[in-house]
Amino acid sequence: MTDETVEKWYRNEEEWARQVAASWLGHPAVRVAVETAAPKAGEIVAPLARHLLSQVEITRFCWQVCGIGPSFPDGTVGPNPFDPTAPGAWLLTEEEREAAGYIAAAFHQLVKLIVQVLDRAEVHVDAPWGSDQALIAVLLLLVADSYEMTWDNPVVLADELQPPGVSAISPDGRTTSARDGRPEVMARNADRIRKLVREQAGGREFRRPYAAATGRRAQPRPTVIRRQLLKELIADKPDVTVQLLRTTWDHSDRTAGGWLRRELTRRLASEGFQAPSKPSKTTLSDDFRALKHCAD
């Protein structure tokens, strides 16, 4: 897997998170609810105000309170400002440490109440989803701290807030959760990241059973690799055809055939095989039939 490919997967997640956030941040009810509740939010967190001196610290606090610390798209665990062993942990006094849990709970309760109000106002929030809650929480504390918010441009506002993703992957890469309404293309994107996270966490790639165990003839490894890549390509580009792959079998990253040629060359080389020649029409037709059979 190339670094450029992996980077593209993460960029997809970030871009979709911004688009989703912008789709509901512009609703008038959001600004009304946030500006109305901001003074109360500031009052609740006042005992910890000396630690909430920047947008970065506010975001860390809100993400932790809303339970999305371990929910980054790559499965990593975010820094917990309340954990004295975590990087950049807050140096809490004994009094602050004793009060922190109560403050976090009260603030989270206020956030959940606001998200429920927005949901009833037909704002397209996913009320139980921690990432949407965290976005409202950050807005509350930024407004309480007199930050200038670009309410009139939700796209810019979403970009400034750096919203958490619409997918969350467990640190071991075994499971994924998602915001309601996540499209299939983003589900596939998240699963690619999940598999990478799982691999980095020590996951094993089990091979298919041998032919003797299945009663079917095992396919040559290059064929298996080619069909795996074709499956990914078809998932992203359902309209791809045998003819298109053959006519675009070039060195461009922008064409279906070029992508297949590049990725197939890389994968085959990593397993000690020679660079592929252009597959024949018969070979690709057999691949398409095999993939359709697997789907059925």
PDB file of C-alpha atoms in Angstrom:
ATOM      1  CA  MET A   1       0.000   0.000   0.000  1.00  0.00           C
ATOM      2  CA  THR A   2       1.547   3.335  -1.048  1.00  0.00           C
ATOM      3  CA  ASP A   3       1.737   6.271   1.346  1.00  0.00           C
ATOM      4  CA  GLU A   4      -0.140   8.358  -1.230  1.00  0.00           C
ATOM      5  CA  THR A   5      -3.034   5.899  -1.273  1.00  0.00           C
ATOM      6  CA  VAL A   6      -3.324   5.808   2.521  1.00  0.00           C
ATOM      7  CA  GLU A   7      -3.102   9.592   2.707  1.00  0.00           C
ATOM      8  CA  LYS A   8      -5.963   9.829   0.215  1.00  0.00           C
ATOM      9  CA  TRP A   9      -8.129   7.602   2.426  1.00  0.00           C
ATOM     10  CA  TYR A  10      -7.587   9.909   5.395  1.00  0.00           C
ATOM     11  CA  ARG A  11      -8.199  13.020   3.294  1.00  0.00           C
ATOM     12  CA  ASN A  12     -11.509  11.485   2.191  1.00  0.00           C
ATOM     13  CA  GLU A  13     -12.551  11.046   5.834  1.00  0.00           C
ATOM     14  CA  GLU A  14     -11.574  14.595   6.753  1.00  0.00           C
ATOM     15  CA  GLU A  15     -13.329  16.111   3.745  1.00  0.00           C
ATOM     16  CA  TRP A  16     -16.519  14.155   4.339  1.00  0.00           C
ATOM     17  CA  ALA A  17     -16.513  15.157   8.022  1.00  0.00           C
ATOM     18  CA  ARG A  18     -16.319  18.831   7.013  1.00  0.00           C
ATOM     19  CA  GLN A  19     -19.077  18.446   4.420  1.00  0.00           C
ATOM     20  CA  VAL A  20     -21.398  16.740   6.896  1.00  0.00           C
ATOM     21  CA  ALA A  21     -20.734  19.342   9.589  1.00  0.00           C
ATOM     22  CA  ALA A  22     -21.319  22.210   7.138  1.00  0.00           C
ATOM     23  CA  SER A  23     -24.632  20.633   6.090  1.00  0.00           C
ATOM     24  CA  TRP A  24     -26.181  21.302   9.496  1.00  0.00           C
ATOM     25  CA  LEU A  25     -24.065  24.030  11.115  1.00  0.00           C
ATOM     26  CA  GLY A  26     -25.742  26.585   8.853  1.00  0.00           C
ATOM     27  CA  HIS A  27     -29.213  25.871  10.240  1.00  0.00           C
ATOM     28  CA  PRO A  28     -30.421  28.998  12.120  1.00  0.00           C
ATOM     29  CA  ALA A  29     -31.471  26.897  15.108  1.00  0.00           C
ATOM     30  CA  VAL A  30     -27.859  25.929  15.764  1.00  0.00           C
ATOM     31  CA  ARG A  31     -26.692  29.483  16.344  1.00  0.00           C
ATOM     32  CA  VAL A  32     -29.723  30.324  18.479  1.00  0.00           C
ATOM     33  CA  ALA A  33     -29.306  27.248  20.672  1.00  0.00           C
ATOM     34  CA  VAL A  34     -25.546  27.671  21.078  1.00  0.00           C
ATOM     35  CA  GLU A  35     -25.606  31.394  21.855  1.00  0.00           C
ATOM     36  CA  THR A  36     -28.486  30.900  24.304  1.00  0.00           C
ATOM     37  CA  ALA A  37     -26.751  28.095  26.200  1.00  0.00           C
ATOM     38  CA  ALA A  38     -23.157  29.387  25.995  1.00  0.00           C
ATOM     39  CA  PRO A  39     -23.312  31.426  29.254  1.00  0.00           C
ATOM     40  CA  LYS A  40     -24.521  28.344  31.147  1.00  0.00           C
ATOM     41  CA  ALA A  41     -21.779  26.246  29.566  1.00  0.00           C
ATOM     42  CA  GLY A  42     -19.162  28.804  30.612  1.00  0.00           C
ATOM     43  CA  GLU A  43     -20.539  28.790  34.142  1.00  0.00           C
ATOM     44  CA  ILE A  44     -20.314  24.984  34.380  1.00  0.00           C
ATOM     45  CA  VAL A  45     -16.679  24.782  33.248  1.00  0.00           C
ATOM     46  CA  ALA A  46     -15.531  27.905  35.118  1.00  0.00           C
ATOM     47  CA  PRO A  47     -13.564  25.896  37.727  1.00  0.00           C
ATOM     48  CA  LEU A  48     -11.410  24.530  34.870  1.00  0.00           C
ATOM     49  CA  ALA A  49     -11.286  27.765  32.837  1.00  0.00           C
ATOM     50  CA  ARG A  50      -7.550  28.300  33.403  1.00  0.00           C
ATOM     51  CA  HIS A  51      -6.887  25.159  31.370  1.00  0.00           C
ATOM     52  CA  LEU A  52      -9.225  26.090  28.495  1.00  0.00           C
ATOM     53  CA  LEU A  53      -7.015  28.824  27.064  1.00  0.00           C
ATOM     54  CA  SER A  54      -7.040  27.864  23.378  1.00  0.00           C
ATOM     55  CA  GLN A  55      -9.196  26.173  20.778  1.00  0.00           C
ATOM     56  CA  VAL A  56      -6.879  23.166  20.942  1.00  0.00           C
ATOM     57  CA  GLU A  57      -7.431  22.697  24.685  1.00  0.00           C
ATOM     58  CA  ILE A  58     -11.167  23.329  24.354  1.00  0.00           C
ATOM     59  CA  THR A  59     -11.367  20.701  21.621  1.00  0.00           C
ATOM     60  CA  ARG A  60      -9.400  18.143  23.660  1.00  0.00           C
ATOM     61  CA  PHE A  61     -11.695  18.693  26.629  1.00  0.00           C
ATOM     62  CA  CYS A  62     -14.900  18.474  24.568  1.00  0.00           C
ATOM     63  CA  TRP A  63     -13.861  15.382  22.644  1.00  0.00           C
ATOM     64  CA  GLN A  64     -12.968  13.636  25.913  1.00  0.00           C
ATOM     65  CA  VAL A  65     -16.209  14.675  27.618  1.00  0.00           C
ATOM     66  CA  CYS A  66     -18.278  13.426  24.669  1.00  0.00           C
ATOM     67  CA  GLY A  67     -16.503  10.084  24.668  1.00  0.00           C
ATOM     68  CA  ILE A  68     -14.704  10.244  21.338  1.00  0.00           C
ATOM     69  CA  GLY A  69     -11.134  10.284  22.651  1.00  0.00           C
ATOM     70  CA  PRO A  70     -10.454   6.798  21.253  1.00  0.00           C
ATOM     71  CA  SER A  71     -12.481   7.311  18.099  1.00  0.00           C
ATOM     72  CA  PHE A  72     -10.080   8.839  15.592  1.00  0.00           C
ATOM     73  CA  PRO A  73     -10.491   7.401  12.071  1.00  0.00           C
ATOM     74  CA  ASP A  74      -7.136   5.626  12.366  1.00  0.00           C
ATOM     75  CA  GLY A  75      -8.100   3.915  15.626  1.00  0.00           C
ATOM     76  CA  THR A  76      -5.623   5.844  17.759  1.00  0.00           C
ATOM     77  CA  VAL A  77      -6.531   7.093  21.220  1.00  0.00           C
ATOM     78  CA  GLY A  78      -6.633  10.848  21.651  1.00  0.00           C
ATOM     79  CA  PRO A  79      -4.859  12.560  24.565  1.00  0.00           C
ATOM     80  CA  ASN A  80      -6.924  12.711  27.744  1.00  0.00           C
ATOM     81  CA  PRO A  81      -6.308  16.011  29.561  1.00  0.00           C
ATOM     82  CA  PHE A  82      -7.445  14.382  32.827  1.00  0.00           C
ATOM     83  CA  ASP A  83      -4.942  11.506  32.637  1.00  0.00           C
ATOM     84  CA  PRO A  84      -1.717  12.571  34.372  1.00  0.00           C
ATOM     85  CA  THR A  85       0.252  10.033  32.315  1.00  0.00           C
ATOM     86  CA  ALA A  86      -1.044  11.302  28.937  1.00  0.00           C
ATOM     87  CA  PRO A  87       0.965  13.663  26.718  1.00  0.00           C
ATOM     88  CA  GLY A  88       0.108  17.285  27.482  1.00  0.00           C
ATOM     89  CA  ALA A  89      -2.051  16.374  30.491  1.00  0.00           C
ATOM     90  CA  TRP A  90      -3.424  19.246  32.535  1.00  0.00           C
ATOM     91  CA  LEU A  91      -1.650  19.908  35.831  1.00  0.00           C
ATOM     92  CA  LEU A  92      -4.758  19.822  37.980  1.00  0.00           C
ATOM     93  CA  THR A  93      -4.853  20.902  41.578  1.00  0.00           C
ATOM     94  CA  GLU A  94      -6.330  18.431  44.041  1.00  0.00           C
ATOM     95  CA  GLU A  95      -9.500  20.518  44.168  1.00  0.00           C
ATOM     96  CA  GLU A  96      -9.766  20.617  40.353  1.00  0.00           C
ATOM     97  CA  ARG A  97      -9.194  16.879  40.086  1.00  0.00           C
ATOM     98  CA  GLU A  98     -11.945  16.140  42.587  1.00  0.00           C
ATOM     99  CA  ALA A  99     -14.373  18.415  40.717  1.00  0.00           C
ATOM    100  CA  ALA A 100     -13.397  17.426  37.170  1.00  0.00           C
ATOM    101  CA  GLY A 101     -15.689  14.408  36.914  1.00  0.00           C
ATOM    102  CA  TYR A 102     -18.728  16.347  38.106  1.00  0.00           C
ATOM    103  CA  ILE A 103     -17.933  19.241  35.760  1.00  0.00           C
ATOM    104  CA  ALA A 104     -17.536  16.938  32.763  1.00  0.00           C
ATOM    105  CA  ALA A 105     -20.809  15.136  33.528  1.00  0.00           C
ATOM    106  CA  ALA A 106     -22.792  18.357  33.966  1.00  0.00           C
ATOM    107  CA  PHE A 107     -21.351  19.866  30.796  1.00  0.00           C
ATOM    108  CA  HIS A 108     -22.030  16.715  28.785  1.00  0.00           C
ATOM    109  CA  GLN A 109     -25.617  16.688  30.037  1.00  0.00           C
ATOM    110  CA  LEU A 110     -26.066  20.250  28.770  1.00  0.00           C
ATOM    111  CA  VAL A 111     -24.564  19.311  25.393  1.00  0.00           C
ATOM    112  CA  LYS A 112     -26.876  16.304  25.009  1.00  0.00           C
ATOM    113  CA  LEU A 113     -29.874  18.460  25.883  1.00  0.00           C
ATOM    114  CA  ILE A 114     -28.958  20.993  23.176  1.00  0.00           C
ATOM    115  CA  VAL A 115     -28.391  18.286  20.550  1.00  0.00           C
ATOM    116  CA  GLN A 116     -31.807  16.798  21.363  1.00  0.00           C
ATOM    117  CA  VAL A 117     -33.388  20.241  20.981  1.00  0.00           C
ATOM    118  CA  LEU A 118     -31.705  20.627  17.583  1.00  0.00           C
ATOM    119  CA  ASP A 119     -32.862  17.172  16.554  1.00  0.00           C
ATOM    120  CA  ARG A 120     -36.468  18.095  17.366  1.00  0.00           C
ATOM    121  CA  ALA A 121     -36.001  21.302  15.353  1.00  0.00           C
ATOM    122  CA  GLU A 122     -35.192  19.062  12.346  1.00  0.00           C
ATOM    123  CA  VAL A 123     -31.527  19.986  12.270  1.00  0.00           C
ATOM    124  CA  HIS A 124     -29.712  17.052  10.677  1.00  0.00           C
ATOM    125  CA  VAL A 125     -27.691  16.060  13.741  1.00  0.00           C
ATOM    126  CA  ASP A 126     -27.208  12.496  14.878  1.00  0.00           C
ATOM    127  CA  ALA A 127     -28.072  13.140  18.527  1.00  0.00           C
ATOM    128  CA  PRO A 128     -26.530   9.965  20.035  1.00  0.00           C
ATOM    129  CA  TRP A 129     -23.367  10.227  17.896  1.00  0.00           C
ATOM    130  CA  GLY A 130     -20.479  11.500  20.036  1.00  0.00           C
ATOM    131  CA  SER A 131     -18.840  13.418  17.204  1.00  0.00           C
ATOM    132  CA  ASP A 132     -21.905  15.606  16.618  1.00  0.00           C
ATOM    133  CA  GLN A 133     -22.155  16.175  20.363  1.00  0.00           C
ATOM    134  CA  ALA A 134     -18.465  17.135  20.470  1.00  0.00           C
ATOM    135  CA  LEU A 135     -18.939  19.698  17.708  1.00  0.00           C
ATOM    136  CA  ILE A 136     -21.742  21.409  19.645  1.00  0.00           C
ATOM    137  CA  ALA A 137     -19.645  21.245  22.823  1.00  0.00           C
ATOM    138  CA  VAL A 138     -16.717  23.021  21.134  1.00  0.00           C
ATOM    139  CA  LEU A 139     -19.044  25.699  19.765  1.00  0.00           C
ATOM    140  CA  LEU A 140     -20.527  26.290  23.221  1.00  0.00           C
ATOM    141  CA  LEU A 141     -17.170  26.919  24.858  1.00  0.00           C
ATOM    142  CA  LEU A 142     -15.776  28.977  21.990  1.00  0.00           C
ATOM    143  CA  VAL A 143     -18.819  31.252  22.062  1.00  0.00           C
ATOM    144  CA  ALA A 144     -18.663  31.409  25.873  1.00  0.00           C
ATOM    145  CA  ASP A 145     -15.054  32.534  25.520  1.00  0.00           C
ATOM    146  CA  SER A 146     -16.048  35.243  23.003  1.00  0.00           C
ATOM    147  CA  TYR A 147     -14.481  33.652  19.934  1.00  0.00           C
ATOM    148  CA  GLU A 148     -15.687  35.185  16.659  1.00  0.00           C
ATOM    149  CA  MET A 149     -17.658  32.484  14.837  1.00  0.00           C
ATOM    150  CA  THR A 150     -18.291  32.619  11.057  1.00  0.00           C
ATOM    151  CA  TRP A 151     -21.963  31.675  11.365  1.00  0.00           C
ATOM    152  CA  ASP A 152     -22.763  33.144   7.955  1.00  0.00           C
ATOM    153  CA  ASN A 153     -20.472  30.646   6.193  1.00  0.00           C
ATOM    154  CA  PRO A 154     -20.961  27.096   7.502  1.00  0.00           C
ATOM    155  CA  VAL A 155     -18.318  25.688   5.131  1.00  0.00           C
ATOM    156  CA  VAL A 156     -15.661  27.967   6.613  1.00  0.00           C
ATOM    157  CA  LEU A 157     -16.991  27.344  10.119  1.00  0.00           C
ATOM    158  CA  ALA A 158     -16.743  23.580   9.660  1.00  0.00           C
ATOM    159  CA  ASP A 159     -13.182  23.952   8.394  1.00  0.00           C
ATOM    160  CA  GLU A 160     -12.240  26.088  11.411  1.00  0.00           C
ATOM    161  CA  LEU A 161     -13.739  23.596  13.867  1.00  0.00           C
ATOM    162  CA  GLN A 162     -11.901  20.564  12.396  1.00  0.00           C
ATOM    163  CA  PRO A 163     -14.856  18.213  13.051  1.00  0.00           C
ATOM    164  CA  PRO A 164     -14.290  14.604  14.066  1.00  0.00           C
ATOM    165  CA  GLY A 165     -15.027  11.960  11.470  1.00  0.00           C
ATOM    166  CA  VAL A 166     -18.236  10.203  10.479  1.00  0.00           C
ATOM    167  CA  SER A 167     -16.560   6.851  11.164  1.00  0.00           C
ATOM    168  CA  ALA A 168     -14.866   5.585  14.312  1.00  0.00           C
ATOM    169  CA  ILE A 169     -12.508   2.609  14.415  1.00  0.00           C
ATOM    170  CA  SER A 170     -11.557   0.678  17.536  1.00  0.00           C
ATOM    171  CA  PRO A 171      -7.851   0.829  18.458  1.00  0.00           C
ATOM    172  CA  ASP A 172      -7.418  -2.859  17.574  1.00  0.00           C
ATOM    173  CA  GLY A 173      -8.965  -2.329  14.126  1.00  0.00           C
ATOM    174  CA  ARG A 174     -11.614  -5.012  14.592  1.00  0.00           C
ATOM    175  CA  THR A 175     -14.756  -2.880  14.674  1.00  0.00           C
ATOM    176  CA  THR A 176     -16.119   0.297  13.114  1.00  0.00           C
ATOM    177  CA  SER A 177     -19.036   2.495  14.110  1.00  0.00           C
ATOM    178  CA  ALA A 178     -20.589   5.238  12.020  1.00  0.00           C
ATOM    179  CA  ARG A 179     -22.744   8.326  11.995  1.00  0.00           C
ATOM    180  CA  ASP A 180     -26.240   7.693  10.628  1.00  0.00           C
ATOM    181  CA  GLY A 181     -26.473   8.528   6.944  1.00  0.00           C
ATOM    182  CA  ARG A 182     -22.888   7.617   6.090  1.00  0.00           C
ATOM    183  CA  PRO A 183     -22.877   6.651   2.377  1.00  0.00           C
ATOM    184  CA  GLU A 184     -21.550   3.340   1.118  1.00  0.00           C
ATOM    185  CA  VAL A 185     -18.524   4.937  -0.524  1.00  0.00           C
ATOM    186  CA  MET A 186     -17.406   6.256   2.882  1.00  0.00           C
ATOM    187  CA  ALA A 187     -18.148   2.905   4.515  1.00  0.00           C
ATOM    188  CA  ARG A 188     -15.739   1.300   2.047  1.00  0.00           C
ATOM    189  CA  ASN A 189     -13.185   4.030   2.655  1.00  0.00           C
ATOM    190  CA  ALA A 190     -13.387   3.533   6.421  1.00  0.00           C
ATOM    191  CA  ASP A 191     -13.060  -0.223   6.070  1.00  0.00           C
ATOM    192  CA  ARG A 192      -9.848   0.195   4.102  1.00  0.00           C
ATOM    193  CA  ILE A 193      -8.482   2.267   6.982  1.00  0.00           C
ATOM    194  CA  ARG A 194      -9.804  -0.288   9.478  1.00  0.00           C
ATOM    195  CA  LYS A 195      -7.929  -3.092   7.724  1.00  0.00           C
ATOM    196  CA  LEU A 196      -4.745  -1.024   7.815  1.00  0.00           C
ATOM    197  CA  VAL A 197      -5.245  -0.300  11.529  1.00  0.00           C
ATOM    198  CA  ARG A 198      -5.894  -3.996  12.125  1.00  0.00           C
ATOM    199  CA  GLU A 199      -2.710  -4.924  10.273  1.00  0.00           C
ATOM    200  CA  GLN A 200      -0.698  -2.447  12.333  1.00  0.00           C
ATOM    201  CA  ALA A 201      -2.278  -3.875  15.504  1.00  0.00           C
ATOM    202  CA  GLY A 202      -1.010  -7.356  14.655  1.00  0.00           C
ATOM    203  CA  GLY A 203      -3.921  -8.700  12.642  1.00  0.00           C
ATOM    204  CA  ARG A 204      -3.236 -11.730  10.474  1.00  0.00           C
ATOM    205  CA  GLU A 205      -4.231 -12.215   6.842  1.00  0.00           C
ATOM    206  CA  PHE A 206      -5.737 -15.686   6.670  1.00  0.00           C
ATOM    207  CA  ARG A 207      -5.523 -17.261   3.228  1.00  0.00           C
ATOM    208  CA  ARG A 208      -8.466 -18.978   1.612  1.00  0.00           C
ATOM    209  CA  PRO A 209      -8.774 -22.723   2.315  1.00  0.00           C
ATOM    210  CA  TYR A 210      -6.751 -25.014   0.067  1.00  0.00           C
ATOM    211  CA  ALA A 211      -8.455 -26.623  -2.890  1.00  0.00           C
ATOM    212  CA  ALA A 212      -8.456 -29.990  -1.112  1.00  0.00           C
ATOM    213  CA  ALA A 213     -10.567 -28.494   1.668  1.00  0.00           C
ATOM    214  CA  THR A 214     -13.051 -26.811  -0.646  1.00  0.00           C
ATOM    215  CA  GLY A 215     -13.222 -29.162  -3.609  1.00  0.00           C
ATOM    216  CA  ARG A 216     -12.398 -26.220  -5.907  1.00  0.00           C
ATOM    217  CA  ARG A 217      -9.232 -25.508  -7.847  1.00  0.00           C
ATOM    218  CA  ALA A 218      -7.091 -22.859  -6.149  1.00  0.00           C
ATOM    219  CA  GLN A 219      -6.438 -19.805  -8.334  1.00  0.00           C
ATOM    220  CA  PRO A 220      -2.855 -18.697  -9.077  1.00  0.00           C
ATOM    221  CA  ARG A 221      -1.726 -15.958  -6.708  1.00  0.00           C
ATOM    222  CA  PRO A 222      -1.462 -13.266  -9.464  1.00  0.00           C
ATOM    223  CA  THR A 223      -5.084 -13.989 -10.402  1.00  0.00           C
ATOM    224  CA  VAL A 224      -6.184 -13.671  -6.783  1.00  0.00           C
ATOM    225  CA  ILE A 225      -4.367 -10.341  -6.431  1.00  0.00           C
ATOM    226  CA  ARG A 226      -5.779  -9.003  -9.710  1.00  0.00           C
ATOM    227  CA  ARG A 227      -9.329  -9.888  -8.678  1.00  0.00           C
ATOM    228  CA  GLN A 228      -8.881  -8.320  -5.248  1.00  0.00           C
ATOM    229  CA  LEU A 229      -7.850  -5.057  -6.899  1.00  0.00           C
ATOM    230  CA  LEU A 230     -10.654  -5.304  -9.446  1.00  0.00           C
ATOM    231  CA  LYS A 231     -13.143  -5.721  -6.602  1.00  0.00           C
ATOM    232  CA  GLU A 232     -11.881  -2.486  -4.991  1.00  0.00           C
ATOM    233  CA  LEU A 233     -11.978  -0.662  -8.315  1.00  0.00           C
ATOM    234  CA  ILE A 234     -15.523  -1.800  -9.149  1.00  0.00           C
ATOM    235  CA  ALA A 235     -16.697  -0.787  -5.676  1.00  0.00           C
ATOM    236  CA  ASP A 236     -15.520   2.783  -6.340  1.00  0.00           C
ATOM    237  CA  LYS A 237     -16.396   2.828 -10.053  1.00  0.00           C
ATOM    238  CA  PRO A 238     -19.402   0.534 -10.636  1.00  0.00           C
ATOM    239  CA  ASP A 239     -19.545   1.487 -14.328  1.00  0.00           C
ATOM    240  CA  VAL A 240     -16.073   0.162 -15.145  1.00  0.00           C
ATOM    241  CA  THR A 241     -16.012  -2.340 -18.015  1.00  0.00           C
ATOM    242  CA  VAL A 242     -13.567  -4.793 -19.563  1.00  0.00           C
ATOM    243  CA  GLN A 243     -13.226  -2.560 -22.613  1.00  0.00           C
ATOM    244  CA  LEU A 244     -12.542   0.538 -20.489  1.00  0.00           C
ATOM    245  CA  LEU A 245      -9.798  -1.246 -18.559  1.00  0.00           C
ATOM    246  CA  ARG A 246      -8.095  -2.384 -21.750  1.00  0.00           C
ATOM    247  CA  THR A 247      -8.296   0.972 -23.534  1.00  0.00           C
ATOM    248  CA  THR A 248      -6.988   2.874 -20.477  1.00  0.00           C
ATOM    249  CA  TRP A 249      -4.189   0.429 -19.604  1.00  0.00           C
ATOM    250  CA  ASP A 250      -1.630   3.216 -19.284  1.00  0.00           C
ATOM    251  CA  HIS A 251       0.584   4.834 -16.649  1.00  0.00           C
ATOM    252  CA  SER A 252      -1.945   7.453 -15.511  1.00  0.00           C
ATOM    253  CA  ASP A 253      -3.345   7.475 -11.970  1.00  0.00           C
ATOM    254  CA  ARG A 254      -6.524   9.092 -13.278  1.00  0.00           C
ATOM    255  CA  THR A 255      -7.739   6.235 -15.459  1.00  0.00           C
ATOM    256  CA  ALA A 256      -9.270   2.942 -14.363  1.00  0.00           C
ATOM    257  CA  GLY A 257      -6.802   0.875 -16.377  1.00  0.00           C
ATOM    258  CA  GLY A 258      -3.866   2.995 -15.265  1.00  0.00           C
ATOM    259  CA  TRP A 259      -4.800   2.587 -11.598  1.00  0.00           C
ATOM    260  CA  LEU A 260      -5.160  -1.179 -12.019  1.00  0.00           C
ATOM    261  CA  ARG A 261      -1.823  -1.417 -13.828  1.00  0.00           C
ATOM    262  CA  ARG A 262       0.019   0.587 -11.173  1.00  0.00           C
ATOM    263  CA  GLU A 263      -1.513  -1.196  -8.158  1.00  0.00           C
ATOM    264  CA  LEU A 264      -1.183  -4.619  -9.754  1.00  0.00           C
ATOM    265  CA  THR A 265       2.481  -3.978 -10.564  1.00  0.00           C
ATOM    266  CA  ARG A 266       3.134  -2.883  -6.984  1.00  0.00           C
ATOM    267  CA  ARG A 267       1.290  -5.815  -5.389  1.00  0.00           C
ATOM    268  CA  LEU A 268       2.857  -8.427  -7.642  1.00  0.00           C
ATOM    269  CA  ALA A 269       6.336  -7.012  -7.065  1.00  0.00           C
ATOM    270  CA  SER A 270       5.835  -7.129  -3.287  1.00  0.00           C
ATOM    271  CA  GLU A 271       5.237 -10.878  -3.581  1.00  0.00           C
ATOM    272  CA  GLY A 272       8.048 -11.562  -6.003  1.00  0.00           C
ATOM    273  CA  PHE A 273       6.108 -11.647  -9.284  1.00  0.00           C
ATOM    274  CA  GLN A 274       6.969  -9.871 -12.524  1.00  0.00           C
ATOM    275  CA  ALA A 275       5.159  -6.767 -13.759  1.00  0.00           C
ATOM    276  CA  PRO A 276       1.872  -7.674 -15.442  1.00  0.00           C
ATOM    277  CA  SER A 277       1.155  -7.482 -19.141  1.00  0.00           C
ATOM    278  CA  LYS A 278      -2.185  -6.134 -20.313  1.00  0.00           C
ATOM    279  CA  PRO A 279      -4.839  -8.746 -19.404  1.00  0.00           C
ATOM    280  CA  SER A 280      -6.692 -10.191 -22.362  1.00  0.00           C
ATOM    281  CA  LYS A 281     -10.363  -9.568 -22.917  1.00  0.00           C
ATOM    282  CA  THR A 282     -11.053 -13.201 -21.992  1.00  0.00           C
ATOM    283  CA  THR A 283      -9.064 -12.951 -18.759  1.00  0.00           C
ATOM    284  CA  LEU A 284     -10.851  -9.806 -17.614  1.00  0.00           C
ATOM    285  CA  SER A 285     -14.241 -11.215 -18.613  1.00  0.00           C
ATOM    286  CA  ASP A 286     -13.523 -14.285 -16.490  1.00  0.00           C
ATOM    287  CA  ASP A 287     -12.525 -12.002 -13.616  1.00  0.00           C
ATOM    288  CA  PHE A 288     -15.769 -10.034 -13.859  1.00  0.00           C
ATOM    289  CA  ARG A 289     -17.827 -13.236 -13.930  1.00  0.00           C
ATOM    290  CA  ALA A 290     -15.965 -14.612 -10.908  1.00  0.00           C
ATOM    291  CA  LEU A 291     -16.504 -11.401  -8.933  1.00  0.00           C
ATOM    292  CA  LYS A 292     -20.194 -11.343  -9.812  1.00  0.00           C
ATOM    293  CA  HIS A 293     -20.510 -14.956  -8.659  1.00  0.00           C
ATOM    294  CA  CYS A 294     -18.866 -14.074  -5.328  1.00  0.00           C
ATOM    295  CA  ALA A 295     -21.264 -11.144  -4.882  1.00  0.00           C
ATOM    296  CA  ASP A 296     -24.266 -13.344  -5.599  1.00  0.00           C
TER     297      ASP A 296
END
